[in-house]
Amino acid sequence: MVYTFLIARTGTPIAHLSKVRTRSVFAKNETQAREALAPMPLIFLSRTPARRAS
C-alpha cells in the first residue's frame, strides 16, 4: 500500500499552513509507514493499493 501523509502538527487548521507538504511511502501498514517517516509530525490522508509492475 502507498500511504500519504500531510506534514503538520495535529490540530493545525489547514488555513494556517503556509505550505501544504505531503509525503508518501510504500509500506505493509500505517504503523510501518509512520516509522519510515519518523520523526515528522504526520496527519494521515490516504491509503492506496500499490500497482504491480506489468
Short mmCIF file of N, CA and C in Angstrom, two decimals:
data_model
loop_
_atom_site.label_atom_id
_atom_site.label_comp_id
_atom_site.label_asym_id
_atom_site.label_seq_id
_atom_site.Cartn_x
_atom_site.Cartn_y
_atom_site.Cartn_z
N MET A 1 0.83 -1.17 0.00
CA MET A 1 0.00 0.00 0.00
C MET A 1 0.89 1.25 0.00
N VAL A 2 0.36 2.29 -0.59
CA VAL A 2 1.03 3.59 -0.54
C VAL A 2 0.25 4.46 0.44
N TYR A 3 0.94 4.94 1.46
CA TYR A 3 0.32 5.78 2.49
C TYR A 3 0.77 7.21 2.27
N THR A 4 -0.18 8.14 2.29
CA THR A 4 0.13 9.55 2.10
C THR A 4 -0.24 10.33 3.36
N PHE A 5 0.68 11.18 3.78
CA PHE A 5 0.50 11.97 4.99
C PHE A 5 0.72 13.45 4.70
N LEU A 6 -0.01 14.28 5.40
CA LEU A 6 0.22 15.72 5.42
C LEU A 6 1.23 15.97 6.53
N ILE A 7 2.23 16.79 6.26
CA ILE A 7 3.22 17.10 7.29
C ILE A 7 2.75 18.36 8.01
N ALA A 8 2.22 18.15 9.20
CA ALA A 8 1.71 19.25 10.04
C ALA A 8 1.44 18.71 11.42
N ARG A 9 1.47 19.57 12.38
CA ARG A 9 1.15 19.16 13.74
C ARG A 9 -0.35 18.91 13.87
N THR A 10 -0.72 17.92 14.66
CA THR A 10 -2.11 17.61 14.90
C THR A 10 -2.83 18.84 15.46
N GLY A 11 -3.99 19.11 14.91
CA GLY A 11 -4.78 20.24 15.38
C GLY A 11 -4.50 21.55 14.65
N THR A 12 -3.54 21.56 13.74
CA THR A 12 -3.25 22.77 12.97
C THR A 12 -4.32 22.95 11.91
N PRO A 13 -5.03 24.09 11.91
CA PRO A 13 -6.03 24.33 10.86
C PRO A 13 -5.35 24.42 9.49
N ILE A 14 -5.97 23.84 8.50
CA ILE A 14 -5.41 23.87 7.14
C ILE A 14 -5.15 25.32 6.69
N ALA A 15 -6.04 26.23 7.05
CA ALA A 15 -5.90 27.64 6.65
C ALA A 15 -4.64 28.29 7.23
N HIS A 16 -4.08 27.73 8.31
CA HIS A 16 -2.89 28.30 8.93
C HIS A 16 -1.59 27.75 8.36
N LEU A 17 -1.67 26.79 7.44
CA LEU A 17 -0.46 26.24 6.84
C LEU A 17 0.03 27.17 5.74
N SER A 18 1.30 27.57 5.81
CA SER A 18 1.84 28.43 4.75
C SER A 18 2.14 27.62 3.50
N LYS A 19 2.47 26.34 3.67
CA LYS A 19 2.71 25.43 2.55
C LYS A 19 2.03 24.12 2.88
N VAL A 20 1.42 23.49 1.88
CA VAL A 20 0.86 22.16 2.06
C VAL A 20 1.91 21.18 1.58
N ARG A 21 2.46 20.42 2.53
CA ARG A 21 3.51 19.46 2.22
C ARG A 21 3.00 18.06 2.53
N THR A 22 3.17 17.16 1.56
CA THR A 22 2.76 15.78 1.76
C THR A 22 3.95 14.86 1.51
N ARG A 23 3.87 13.69 2.09
CA ARG A 23 4.87 12.65 1.85
C ARG A 23 4.13 11.33 1.68
N SER A 24 4.58 10.54 0.74
CA SER A 24 4.01 9.21 0.51
C SER A 24 5.09 8.17 0.71
N VAL A 25 4.68 7.00 1.19
CA VAL A 25 5.63 5.93 1.45
C VAL A 25 4.94 4.59 1.20
N PHE A 26 5.70 3.63 0.70
CA PHE A 26 5.19 2.27 0.49
C PHE A 26 5.44 1.47 1.76
N ALA A 27 4.38 0.83 2.28
CA ALA A 27 4.52 0.02 3.50
C ALA A 27 3.38 -0.99 3.57
N LYS A 28 3.56 -1.99 4.45
CA LYS A 28 2.52 -3.01 4.63
C LYS A 28 1.36 -2.50 5.47
N ASN A 29 1.63 -1.54 6.39
CA ASN A 29 0.57 -1.00 7.23
C ASN A 29 0.92 0.44 7.63
N GLU A 30 -0.05 1.12 8.25
CA GLU A 30 0.15 2.52 8.62
C GLU A 30 1.27 2.69 9.64
N THR A 31 1.40 1.76 10.56
CA THR A 31 2.45 1.84 11.57
C THR A 31 3.83 1.84 10.92
N GLN A 32 4.06 0.94 9.97
CA GLN A 32 5.35 0.90 9.27
C GLN A 32 5.57 2.18 8.47
N ALA A 33 4.52 2.70 7.87
CA ALA A 33 4.63 3.94 7.10
C ALA A 33 5.05 5.09 8.00
N ARG A 34 4.42 5.19 9.17
CA ARG A 34 4.78 6.25 10.12
C ARG A 34 6.22 6.09 10.60
N GLU A 35 6.64 4.86 10.86
CA GLU A 35 8.01 4.61 11.31
C GLU A 35 9.02 5.03 10.24
N ALA A 36 8.68 4.82 8.97
CA ALA A 36 9.58 5.19 7.88
C ALA A 36 9.74 6.71 7.76
N LEU A 37 8.74 7.45 8.22
CA LEU A 37 8.78 8.91 8.11
C LEU A 37 9.06 9.60 9.44
N ALA A 38 9.36 8.84 10.48
CA ALA A 38 9.64 9.43 11.80
C ALA A 38 10.87 10.32 11.69
N PRO A 39 10.97 11.38 12.41
CA PRO A 39 10.10 11.92 13.45
C PRO A 39 9.20 13.06 12.95
N MET A 40 8.83 13.07 11.68
CA MET A 40 7.98 14.14 11.14
C MET A 40 6.60 14.14 11.78
N PRO A 41 6.03 15.33 12.01
CA PRO A 41 4.66 15.39 12.53
C PRO A 41 3.69 15.08 11.38
N LEU A 42 2.97 13.97 11.45
CA LEU A 42 2.17 13.48 10.33
C LEU A 42 0.68 13.44 10.62
N ILE A 43 -0.11 13.79 9.61
CA ILE A 43 -1.56 13.63 9.65
C ILE A 43 -1.91 12.72 8.48
N PHE A 44 -2.55 11.59 8.77
CA PHE A 44 -2.89 10.59 7.75
C PHE A 44 -3.88 11.18 6.75
N LEU A 45 -3.59 11.00 5.45
CA LEU A 45 -4.50 11.47 4.40
C LEU A 45 -5.16 10.33 3.64
N SER A 46 -4.35 9.37 3.15
CA SER A 46 -4.94 8.31 2.33
C SER A 46 -4.09 7.05 2.30
N ARG A 47 -4.75 5.97 1.86
CA ARG A 47 -4.10 4.67 1.64
C ARG A 47 -4.55 4.21 0.28
N THR A 48 -3.59 3.89 -0.58
CA THR A 48 -3.89 3.47 -1.95
C THR A 48 -3.19 2.16 -2.26
N PRO A 49 -3.87 1.21 -2.86
CA PRO A 49 -3.19 -0.03 -3.26
C PRO A 49 -2.06 0.29 -4.25
N ALA A 50 -0.92 -0.31 -4.06
CA ALA A 50 0.20 -0.12 -4.98
C ALA A 50 -0.06 -0.94 -6.26
N ARG A 51 0.31 -0.36 -7.38
CA ARG A 51 0.16 -1.08 -8.66
C ARG A 51 1.31 -2.07 -8.79
N ARG A 52 1.01 -3.19 -9.38
CA ARG A 52 2.06 -4.18 -9.65
C ARG A 52 2.66 -3.91 -11.01
N ALA A 53 3.94 -4.16 -11.13
CA ALA A 53 4.62 -3.98 -12.42
C ALA A 53 4.08 -5.01 -13.42
N SER A 54 3.94 -4.59 -14.67
CA SER A 54 3.43 -5.50 -15.72
C SER A 54 4.48 -6.43 -16.20
#
